PDB file of C-alpha atoms in Angstrom:
ATOM      1  CA  MET A   5      -0.146  -0.125   0.288  1.00  0.00           C
ATOM      2  CA  GLY A   6       1.375   3.263  -0.983  1.00  0.00           C
ATOM      3  CA  ILE A   7       2.117   5.809   2.074  1.00  0.00           C
ATOM      4  CA  LEU A   8       1.909   9.441   2.044  1.00  0.00           C
ATOM      5  CA  ILE A   9       5.278  11.440   2.733  1.00  0.00           C
ATOM      6  CA  LYS A  10       5.212  14.555   5.063  1.00  0.00           C
ATOM      7  CA  ARG A  11       5.720  17.770   3.628  1.00  0.00           C
ATOM      8  CA  GLN A  12       7.926  20.631   5.140  1.00  0.00           C
ATOM      9  CA  GLY A  13       6.088  23.189   6.621  1.00  0.00           C
ATOM     10  CA  ARG A  14       4.138  24.677   9.824  1.00  0.00           C
ATOM     11  CA  PHE A  15       0.568  22.483   9.244  1.00  0.00           C
ATOM     12  CA  GLN A  16       0.630  18.992   9.187  1.00  0.00           C
ATOM     13  CA  SER A  17       0.415  18.389   5.273  1.00  0.00           C
ATOM     14  CA  TRP A  18       1.156  15.131   2.955  1.00  0.00           C
ATOM     15  CA  GLU A  19       2.178  14.386  -0.608  1.00  0.00           C
ATOM     16  CA  TYR A  20       2.549  11.362  -2.908  1.00  0.00           C
ATOM     17  CA  GLN A  21       3.694  10.891  -6.529  1.00  0.00           C
ATOM     18  CA  GLU A  22       3.379   7.684  -8.745  1.00  0.00           C
ATOM     19  CA  THR A  23       4.165   7.175 -11.965  1.00  0.00           C
ATOM     20  CA  MET A  24       3.033   4.056 -14.123  1.00  0.00           C
ATOM     21  CA  THR A  25       4.595   2.976 -17.148  1.00  0.00           C
ATOM     22  CA  SER A  26       3.438  -0.473 -17.263  1.00  0.00           C
ATOM     23  CA  GLY A  27       0.571  -2.681 -15.507  1.00  0.00           C
ATOM     24  CA  THR A  28      -2.841  -1.645 -14.599  1.00  0.00           C
ATOM     25  CA  TYR A  29      -3.288  -0.802 -11.082  1.00  0.00           C
ATOM     26  CA  SER A  30      -0.956   1.312  -8.557  1.00  0.00           C
ATOM     27  CA  GLU A  31      -1.127  -0.281  -5.132  1.00  0.00           C
ATOM     28  CA  PRO A  32      -3.830   1.574  -3.071  1.00  0.00           C
ATOM     29  CA  LEU A  33      -2.876   4.837  -1.463  1.00  0.00           C
ATOM     30  CA  ARG A  34      -4.476   4.814   2.106  1.00  0.00           C
ATOM     31  CA  ILE A  35      -5.839   8.362   2.625  1.00  0.00           C
ATOM     32  CA  PRO A  36      -6.080   8.826   6.780  1.00  0.00           C
ATOM     33  CA  PRO A  37      -8.239  11.259   8.378  1.00  0.00           C
ATOM     34  CA  PHE A  38      -6.810  14.782   8.092  1.00  0.00           C
ATOM     35  CA  GLU A  39      -8.002  17.991  10.318  1.00  0.00           C
ATOM     36  CA  PRO A  40     -11.087  19.188  10.014  1.00  0.00           C
ATOM     37  CA  GLY A  41     -11.704  21.087   6.460  1.00  0.00           C
ATOM     38  CA  GLN A  42      -8.382  19.942   5.132  1.00  0.00           C
ATOM     39  CA  GLN A  43      -9.001  19.230   1.530  1.00  0.00           C
ATOM     40  CA  ILE A  44      -6.870  16.674  -0.581  1.00  0.00           C
ATOM     41  CA  SER A  45      -6.211  17.442  -4.075  1.00  0.00           C
ATOM     42  CA  VAL A  46      -5.398  14.719  -6.500  1.00  0.00           C
ATOM     43  CA  SER A  47      -4.037  15.261 -10.365  1.00  0.00           C
ATOM     44  CA  LEU A  48      -3.968  12.266 -12.895  1.00  0.00           C
ATOM     45  CA  VAL A  49      -1.164  13.572 -15.100  1.00  0.00           C
ATOM     46  CA  ILE A  50      -1.340  11.708 -18.514  1.00  0.00           C
ATOM     47  CA  ASP A  51       2.330  12.075 -20.065  1.00  0.00           C
ATOM     48  CA  THR A  52       1.008   9.864 -22.782  1.00  0.00           C
ATOM     49  CA  GLY A  53      -1.991   7.769 -23.357  1.00  0.00           C
ATOM     50  CA  GLU A  54      -4.951   7.472 -20.924  1.00  0.00           C
ATOM     51  CA  GLY A  55      -5.559   7.015 -17.083  1.00  0.00           C
ATOM     52  CA  LYS A  56      -7.933   7.410 -14.474  1.00  0.00           C
ATOM     53  CA  ILE A  57      -8.461   7.487 -10.524  1.00  0.00           C
ATOM     54  CA  GLN A  58     -10.443   5.378  -8.559  1.00  0.00           C
ATOM     55  CA  PHE A  59     -11.462   5.573  -5.072  1.00  0.00           C
ATOM     56  CA  THR A  60     -12.711   3.012  -2.428  1.00  0.00           C
ATOM     57  CA  THR A  61     -14.760   3.250   0.838  1.00  0.00           C
ATOM     58  CA  SER A  62     -14.090  -0.204   1.763  1.00  0.00           C
ATOM     59  CA  GLY A  63     -12.679  -0.737   4.955  1.00  0.00           C
ATOM     60  CA  ASP A  64      -8.709  -0.961   5.714  1.00  0.00           C
ATOM     61  CA  ASP A  65      -9.263  -4.769   6.627  1.00  0.00           C
ATOM     62  CA  ASN A  66     -10.941  -5.496   3.048  1.00  0.00           C
ATOM     63  CA  ILE A  67      -8.440  -3.624   0.838  1.00  0.00           C
ATOM     64  CA  ASP A  68      -7.372  -6.450  -1.299  1.00  0.00           C
ATOM     65  CA  SER A  69     -11.258  -7.079  -2.071  1.00  0.00           C
ATOM     66  CA  ALA A  70     -12.072  -3.588  -1.828  1.00  0.00           C
ATOM     67  CA  ILE A  71     -14.684  -2.006  -4.302  1.00  0.00           C
ATOM     68  CA  TRP A  72     -13.506   0.756  -6.621  1.00  0.00           C
ATOM     69  CA  GLN A  73     -15.132   3.194  -8.002  1.00  0.00           C
ATOM     70  CA  ASP A  74     -14.053   5.875 -10.790  1.00  0.00           C
ATOM     71  CA  TRP A  75     -13.555   9.356  -9.920  1.00  0.00           C
ATOM     72  CA  PRO A  76     -16.236  11.686 -11.387  1.00  0.00           C
ATOM     73  CA  LEU A  77     -13.845  12.703 -14.354  1.00  0.00           C
ATOM     74  CA  GLY A  78     -13.525   9.133 -15.904  1.00  0.00           C
ATOM     75  CA  ALA A  79     -10.927   7.798 -17.949  1.00  0.00           C
ATOM     76  CA  CYS A  80      -9.070  11.084 -19.444  1.00  0.00           C
ATOM     77  CA  ILE A  81      -6.346  11.275 -21.850  1.00  0.00           C
ATOM     78  CA  GLU A  82      -5.525  14.889 -20.573  1.00  0.00           C
ATOM     79  CA  THR A  83      -4.147  15.930 -17.391  1.00  0.00           C
ATOM     80  CA  GLN A  84      -7.050  16.746 -15.003  1.00  0.00           C
ATOM     81  CA  SER A  85      -7.225  17.425 -10.915  1.00  0.00           C
ATOM     82  CA  ASP A  86     -10.320  17.097  -8.637  1.00  0.00           C
ATOM     83  CA  LEU A  87     -10.837  17.842  -5.081  1.00  0.00           C
ATOM     84  CA  LEU A  88     -11.947  15.046  -2.167  1.00  0.00           C
ATOM     85  CA  LEU A  89     -14.831  16.355  -0.289  1.00  0.00           C
ATOM     86  CA  SER A  90     -15.407  13.059   1.791  1.00  0.00           C
ATOM     87  CA  PRO A  91     -13.568  10.423   3.559  1.00  0.00           C
ATOM     88  CA  VAL A  92     -12.516   7.640   1.478  1.00  0.00           C
ATOM     89  CA  THR A  93     -10.428   4.765   2.446  1.00  0.00           C
ATOM     90  CA  ALA A  94      -8.091   4.679  -0.570  1.00  0.00           C
ATOM     91  CA  ILE A  95      -7.207   5.582  -4.115  1.00  0.00           C
ATOM     92  CA  ARG A  96      -5.501   3.988  -6.815  1.00  0.00           C
ATOM     93  CA  LEU A  97      -4.338   4.970 -10.202  1.00  0.00           C
ATOM     94  CA  VAL A  98      -5.424   2.831 -13.602  1.00  0.00           C
ATOM     95  CA  ARG A  99      -3.048   2.763 -15.955  1.00  0.00           C
ATOM     96  CA  ILE A 100      -5.153   2.426 -19.196  1.00  0.00           C
ATOM     97  CA  SER A 101      -2.069   3.034 -21.543  1.00  0.00           C
ATOM     98  CA  GLY A 102       1.001   5.031 -21.950  1.00  0.00           C
ATOM     99  CA  THR A 103       2.715   6.711 -19.526  1.00  0.00           C
ATOM    100  CA  VAL A 104       0.342   8.154 -15.964  1.00  0.00           C
ATOM    101  CA  THR A 105       1.001  10.022 -12.840  1.00  0.00           C
ATOM    102  CA  MET A 106      -0.892  10.262  -9.838  1.00  0.00           C
ATOM    103  CA  GLU A 107      -0.013  13.178  -7.587  1.00  0.00           C
ATOM    104  CA  VAL A 108      -1.833  14.148  -4.426  1.00  0.00           C
ATOM    105  CA  VAL A 109      -1.417  16.781  -1.929  1.00  0.00           C
ATOM    106  CA  THR A 110      -3.330  17.715   1.432  1.00  0.00           C
TER     107      THR A 110
ATOM    108  CA  MET B   1     -23.977  12.271  -3.614  1.00  0.00           C
ATOM    109  CA  SER B   2     -20.210  12.877  -5.194  1.00  0.00           C
ATOM    110  CA  LEU B   3     -17.463  12.552  -3.137  1.00  0.00           C
ATOM    111  CA  TRP B   4     -15.499  14.669  -5.378  1.00  0.00           C
ATOM    112  CA  LEU B   5     -15.779  18.191  -5.616  1.00  0.00           C
ATOM    113  CA  ASN B   6     -16.032  17.858  -9.878  1.00  0.00           C
ATOM    114  CA  ARG B   7     -19.376  16.209 -10.929  1.00  0.00           C
ATOM    115  CA  GLN B   8     -19.713  15.083 -14.390  1.00  0.00           C
ATOM    116  CA  THR B   9     -22.590  16.441 -16.391  1.00  0.00           C
ATOM    117  CA  THR B  10     -23.359  14.671 -19.387  1.00  0.00           C
ATOM    118  CA  ASP B  11     -25.826  15.438 -22.573  1.00  0.00           C
ATOM    119  CA  ILE B  12     -26.950  13.855 -25.044  1.00  0.00           C
ATOM    120  CA  LEU B  13     -27.520  13.757 -29.126  1.00  0.00           C
ATOM    121  CA  GLU B  14     -29.868  12.222 -30.779  1.00  0.00           C
ATOM    122  CA  LEU B  15     -30.695  10.657 -33.898  1.00  0.00           C
ATOM    123  CA  PRO B  16     -33.989   8.693 -34.724  1.00  0.00           C
ATOM    124  CA  ALA B  17     -33.586   5.971 -37.693  1.00  0.00           C
ATOM    125  CA  THR B  18     -35.329   8.409 -40.039  1.00  0.00           C
ATOM    126  CA  GLY B  19     -32.355  10.560 -39.241  1.00  0.00           C
ATOM    127  CA  ILE B  20     -30.196   7.918 -40.427  1.00  0.00           C
ATOM    128  CA  LYS B  21     -28.667   7.565 -43.926  1.00  0.00           C
ATOM    129  CA  PRO B  22     -28.900   3.505 -44.921  1.00  0.00           C
ATOM    130  CA  ALA B  23     -25.545   3.018 -46.751  1.00  0.00           C
ATOM    131  CA  GLY B  24     -25.347   2.747 -50.538  1.00  0.00           C
ATOM    132  CA  GLY B  25     -25.508  -0.421 -52.903  1.00  0.00           C
ATOM    133  CA  THR B  26     -26.335  -4.069 -51.724  1.00  0.00           C
ATOM    134  CA  LYS B  27     -25.172  -3.038 -48.080  1.00  0.00           C
ATOM    135  CA  ALA B  28     -27.858  -0.816 -47.204  1.00  0.00           C
ATOM    136  CA  ALA B  29     -29.893  -1.372 -44.150  1.00  0.00           C
ATOM    137  CA  VAL B  30     -33.574  -0.281 -45.438  1.00  0.00           C
ATOM    138  CA  PRO B  31     -36.219   1.780 -44.121  1.00  0.00           C
ATOM    139  CA  ASP B  32     -38.953   0.001 -42.028  1.00  0.00           C
ATOM    140  CA  GLU B  33     -41.566   0.412 -39.303  1.00  0.00           C
ATOM    141  CA  LEU B  34     -42.326  -1.469 -35.830  1.00  0.00           C
ATOM    142  CA  GLY B  35     -45.625  -0.002 -34.402  1.00  0.00           C
ATOM    143  CA  ILE B  36     -45.323   3.866 -34.696  1.00  0.00           C
ATOM    144  CA  ALA B  37     -41.363   3.569 -34.824  1.00  0.00           C
ATOM    145  CA  SER B  38     -39.773   4.080 -38.084  1.00  0.00           C
ATOM    146  CA  VAL B  39     -37.038   2.043 -38.246  1.00  0.00           C
ATOM    147  CA  LEU B  40     -33.992   0.364 -40.167  1.00  0.00           C
ATOM    148  CA  LYS B  41     -34.357  -3.375 -41.099  1.00  0.00           C
ATOM    149  CA  PHE B  42     -30.822  -4.986 -41.025  1.00  0.00           C
ATOM    150  CA  VAL B  43     -31.565  -8.428 -42.832  1.00  0.00           C
ATOM    151  CA  ASN B  44     -30.311 -11.732 -41.300  1.00  0.00           C
ATOM    152  CA  ASN B  45     -27.233 -13.708 -43.285  1.00  0.00           C
ATOM    153  CA  SER B  46     -25.952 -10.331 -44.604  1.00  0.00           C
ATOM    154  CA  GLU B  47     -24.120  -7.286 -43.858  1.00  0.00           C
ATOM    155  CA  ASN B  48     -25.492  -4.249 -43.760  1.00  0.00           C
ATOM    156  CA  CYS B  49     -24.933  -0.733 -42.991  1.00  0.00           C
ATOM    157  CA  ALA B  50     -26.332   2.852 -42.211  1.00  0.00           C
ATOM    158  CA  SER B  51     -24.795   6.097 -41.411  1.00  0.00           C
ATOM    159  CA  MET B  52     -25.116   9.175 -39.750  1.00  0.00           C
ATOM    160  CA  ALA B  53     -22.832  12.177 -38.494  1.00  0.00           C
ATOM    161  CA  PHE B  54     -23.636  13.915 -35.164  1.00  0.00           C
ATOM    162  CA  SER B  55     -22.267  17.534 -34.732  1.00  0.00           C
ATOM    163  CA  LEU B  56     -21.159  18.262 -31.283  1.00  0.00           C
ATOM    164  CA  PRO B  57     -21.550  21.723 -29.432  1.00  0.00           C
ATOM    165  CA  PRO B  58     -18.638  23.805 -28.135  1.00  0.00           C
ATOM    166  CA  HIS B  59     -19.267  22.996 -24.454  1.00  0.00           C
ATOM    167  CA  CYS B  60     -18.557  19.406 -25.155  1.00  0.00           C
ATOM    168  CA  ASN B  61     -15.344  17.739 -23.190  1.00  0.00           C
ATOM    169  CA  PHE B  62     -13.510  16.827 -26.356  1.00  0.00           C
ATOM    170  CA  SER B  63     -10.773  15.212 -24.405  1.00  0.00           C
ATOM    171  CA  ARG B  64     -13.271  12.753 -22.742  1.00  0.00           C
ATOM    172  CA  ASP B  65     -14.355   9.392 -24.660  1.00  0.00           C
ATOM    173  CA  MET B  66     -18.060   9.374 -25.450  1.00  0.00           C
ATOM    174  CA  ASN B  67     -20.704   6.887 -25.500  1.00  0.00           C
ATOM    175  CA  VAL B  68     -22.397   5.453 -28.849  1.00  0.00           C
ATOM    176  CA  LEU B  69     -26.006   4.133 -27.735  1.00  0.00           C
ATOM    177  CA  ILE B  70     -28.061   2.439 -29.949  1.00  0.00           C
ATOM    178  CA  GLY B  71     -31.587   1.178 -29.880  1.00  0.00           C
ATOM    179  CA  TRP B  72     -33.167  -2.002 -31.641  1.00  0.00           C
ATOM    180  CA  ALA B  73     -35.363  -4.804 -31.462  1.00  0.00           C
ATOM    181  CA  THR B  74     -35.615  -8.026 -33.353  1.00  0.00           C
ATOM    182  CA  ALA B  75     -38.675 -10.531 -33.539  1.00  0.00           C
ATOM    183  CA  SER B  76     -36.251 -13.230 -32.476  1.00  0.00           C
ATOM    184  CA  THR B  77     -36.793 -14.042 -28.483  1.00  0.00           C
ATOM    185  CA  SER B  78     -33.317 -14.703 -27.869  1.00  0.00           C
ATOM    186  CA  GLY B  79     -29.519 -14.503 -29.294  1.00  0.00           C
ATOM    187  CA  ASP B  80     -26.498 -12.205 -29.895  1.00  0.00           C
ATOM    188  CA  CYS B  81     -26.904  -9.394 -32.471  1.00  0.00           C
ATOM    189  CA  ARG B  82     -23.058  -8.621 -33.771  1.00  0.00           C
ATOM    190  CA  TRP B  83     -22.597  -5.004 -34.107  1.00  0.00           C
ATOM    191  CA  GLY B  84     -19.320  -3.163 -35.921  1.00  0.00           C
ATOM    192  CA  LEU B  85     -19.282   0.770 -35.276  1.00  0.00           C
ATOM    193  CA  SER B  86     -16.391   2.685 -37.616  1.00  0.00           C
ATOM    194  CA  TYR B  87     -15.893   6.320 -37.028  1.00  0.00           C
ATOM    195  CA  LYS B  88     -14.480   9.375 -38.290  1.00  0.00           C
ATOM    196  CA  TRP B  89     -13.543  12.719 -36.372  1.00  0.00           C
ATOM    197  CA  ALA B  90     -13.909  15.760 -39.020  1.00  0.00           C
ATOM    198  CA  ALA B  91     -13.658  19.883 -38.876  1.00  0.00           C
ATOM    199  CA  ALA B  92     -13.508  22.435 -41.589  1.00  0.00           C
ATOM    200  CA  GLY B  93     -10.641  21.318 -43.933  1.00  0.00           C
ATOM    201  CA  THR B  94     -10.631  17.246 -43.150  1.00  0.00           C
ATOM    202  CA  ASN B  95     -10.914  15.364 -45.854  1.00  0.00           C
ATOM    203  CA  ILE B  96     -13.859  12.847 -45.214  1.00  0.00           C
ATOM    204  CA  ASN B  97     -13.248  10.770 -48.570  1.00  0.00           C
ATOM    205  CA  SER B  98     -10.746   8.739 -46.713  1.00  0.00           C
ATOM    206  CA  SER B  99     -11.147   5.557 -44.387  1.00  0.00           C
ATOM    207  CA  ALA B 100     -12.095   5.624 -40.782  1.00  0.00           C
ATOM    208  CA  ASP B 101     -10.281   6.749 -37.913  1.00  0.00           C
ATOM    209  CA  GLY B 102      -9.105   3.840 -35.805  1.00  0.00           C
ATOM    210  CA  GLU B 103     -10.204   0.238 -36.105  1.00  0.00           C
ATOM    211  CA  GLU B 104     -13.989  -0.606 -35.890  1.00  0.00           C
ATOM    212  CA  ILE B 105     -15.289  -1.244 -32.915  1.00  0.00           C
ATOM    213  CA  SER B 106     -16.529  -4.578 -32.318  1.00  0.00           C
ATOM    214  CA  LEU B 107     -20.037  -5.375 -30.159  1.00  0.00           C
ATOM    215  CA  PHE B 108     -21.725  -8.274 -29.238  1.00  0.00           C
ATOM    216  CA  ALA B 109     -25.187  -7.131 -28.200  1.00  0.00           C
ATOM    217  CA  THR B 110     -27.428  -9.579 -26.501  1.00  0.00           C
ATOM    218  CA  ASN B 111     -31.465  -9.696 -27.436  1.00  0.00           C
ATOM    219  CA  ASP B 112     -33.577  -9.576 -23.991  1.00  0.00           C
ATOM    220  CA  GLY B 113     -36.855 -10.570 -26.118  1.00  0.00           C
ATOM    221  CA  SER B 114     -39.014 -10.683 -28.861  1.00  0.00           C
ATOM    222  CA  TYR B 115     -39.399  -7.065 -30.091  1.00  0.00           C
ATOM    223  CA  GLU B 116     -38.111  -5.310 -26.574  1.00  0.00           C
ATOM    224  CA  TYR B 117     -36.259  -2.263 -27.386  1.00  0.00           C
ATOM    225  CA  ASN B 118     -32.331  -3.181 -26.395  1.00  0.00           C
ATOM    226  CA  ARG B 119     -29.923  -0.520 -25.604  1.00  0.00           C
ATOM    227  CA  SER B 120     -26.375  -1.706 -26.427  1.00  0.00           C
ATOM    228  CA  VAL B 121     -23.497   1.032 -25.656  1.00  0.00           C
ATOM    229  CA  PHE B 122     -20.355   1.587 -27.865  1.00  0.00           C
ATOM    230  CA  THR B 123     -17.275   3.579 -26.357  1.00  0.00           C
ATOM    231  CA  LEU B 124     -16.051   5.910 -28.870  1.00  0.00           C
ATOM    232  CA  PRO B 125     -12.553   7.343 -28.137  1.00  0.00           C
ATOM    233  CA  ALA B 126     -11.752  11.134 -27.839  1.00  0.00           C
ATOM    234  CA  PRO B 127     -11.218  12.918 -31.009  1.00  0.00           C
ATOM    235  CA  PRO B 128      -7.647  13.477 -31.200  1.00  0.00           C
ATOM    236  CA  ASN B 129      -7.805  17.050 -32.289  1.00  0.00           C
ATOM    237  CA  GLN B 130     -10.671  18.032 -30.651  1.00  0.00           C
ATOM    238  CA  GLU B 131     -12.940  17.760 -33.983  1.00  0.00           C
ATOM    239  CA  PRO B 132     -16.337  18.573 -33.638  1.00  0.00           C
ATOM    240  CA  VAL B 133     -18.191  16.163 -36.322  1.00  0.00           C
ATOM    241  CA  CYS B 134     -18.551  12.674 -35.944  1.00  0.00           C
ATOM    242  CA  ILE B 135     -19.128  10.386 -38.571  1.00  0.00           C
ATOM    243  CA  ILE B 136     -20.225   6.915 -37.830  1.00  0.00           C
ATOM    244  CA  MET B 137     -21.269   3.682 -39.595  1.00  0.00           C
ATOM    245  CA  LEU B 138     -23.008   1.139 -38.144  1.00  0.00           C
ATOM    246  CA  THR B 139     -22.621  -2.350 -39.422  1.00  0.00           C
ATOM    247  CA  ARG B 140     -24.761  -5.487 -38.503  1.00  0.00           C
ATOM    248  CA  TYR B 141     -23.035  -8.461 -39.190  1.00  0.00           C
ATOM    249  CA  GLY B 142     -25.907 -10.742 -39.812  1.00  0.00           C
ATOM    250  CA  ASN B 143     -23.514 -13.305 -41.492  1.00  0.00           C
ATOM    251  CA  HIS B 144     -21.055 -13.775 -38.684  1.00  0.00           C
ATOM    252  CA  VAL B 145     -20.884 -16.711 -36.556  1.00  0.00           C
ATOM    253  CA  ASP B 146     -21.413 -14.765 -33.632  1.00  0.00           C
ATOM    254  CA  ASP B 147     -24.627 -13.416 -34.735  1.00  0.00           C
ATOM    255  CA  THR B 148     -26.668 -15.633 -33.111  1.00  0.00           C
ATOM    256  CA  ILE B 149     -30.191 -13.945 -34.230  1.00  0.00           C
ATOM    257  CA  ASN B 150     -31.703 -15.444 -36.860  1.00  0.00           C
ATOM    258  CA  ASP B 151     -34.044 -12.826 -38.233  1.00  0.00           C
ATOM    259  CA  SER B 152     -33.878  -9.352 -39.267  1.00  0.00           C
ATOM    260  CA  VAL B 153     -32.837  -6.435 -36.793  1.00  0.00           C
ATOM    261  CA  PHE B 154     -34.417  -3.036 -36.566  1.00  0.00           C
ATOM    262  CA  LEU B 155     -32.810   0.063 -35.512  1.00  0.00           C
ATOM    263  CA  VAL B 156     -34.654   2.647 -33.651  1.00  0.00           C
ATOM    264  CA  GLY B 157     -32.374   5.021 -33.269  1.00  0.00           C
ATOM    265  CA  VAL B 158     -28.698   6.446 -32.017  1.00  0.00           C
ATOM    266  CA  LEU B 159     -27.728   8.452 -29.115  1.00  0.00           C
ATOM    267  CA  LEU B 160     -24.451  10.014 -28.709  1.00  0.00           C
ATOM    268  CA  ASN B 161     -23.092  10.663 -24.945  1.00  0.00           C
ATOM    269  CA  TYR B 162     -20.922  13.444 -24.018  1.00  0.00           C
ATOM    270  CA  ILE B 163     -19.418  14.999 -21.200  1.00  0.00           C
ATOM    271  CA  LEU B 164     -19.896  18.739 -21.022  1.00  0.00           C
ATOM    272  CA  LYS B 165     -16.967  21.283 -19.941  1.00  0.00           C
TER     273      LYS B 165
END
């Protein structure tokens, strides 16, 4: 499972970046509870090809058999960003083709 | 409720069978009627085609895949229909007297029952250069081994479902 990395700064802040050039699914990136109102930005960077982000609300113990849903932007061929409004258990990057990157910052 | 800020909004362009042109020559699907519906008939044991063009509005998100939904029915109570979809994206200046973009998209669609309205979906790749016109050729391969409907198939209409910016 992917792990968020602590960012430098005054406030508790975290970041994550993963690029896929092969395979279909990244490891799930667990999204832990944050401070009230602390928002989570998720970007899908399309270098070449096509990809999408998925999220799950299945419990941590069921992450291996989690039910994954596409983010609202679906499969994208251009770089896109979105903002998580509510808690999720984890997100993951889905590489449909080419080279795609998921970036998360909070 | 969406857990994300962005909400995906979609829109639909619709062409009834009366707005769809049968292809020329021996492959042409032919106009027919079912109840009050004007339809195009794709016969069995043959390869029949029809073509159409959609002009997408500027507020379409051209960087996203789209869906082509076809509504069809048949007298047969069961079986699968083998459809194929060829497409070409065009803008002003595009030479349209040329081959289709990409490979034909195949679809093996299950028939739900006698004269039931079946809706089947093709995923159409986004236009590579944001061309606003989509020309489509829909083919029923009634002579294909996997087309197990031993009867004519009637096309009621075609919808193009796209995402808004």
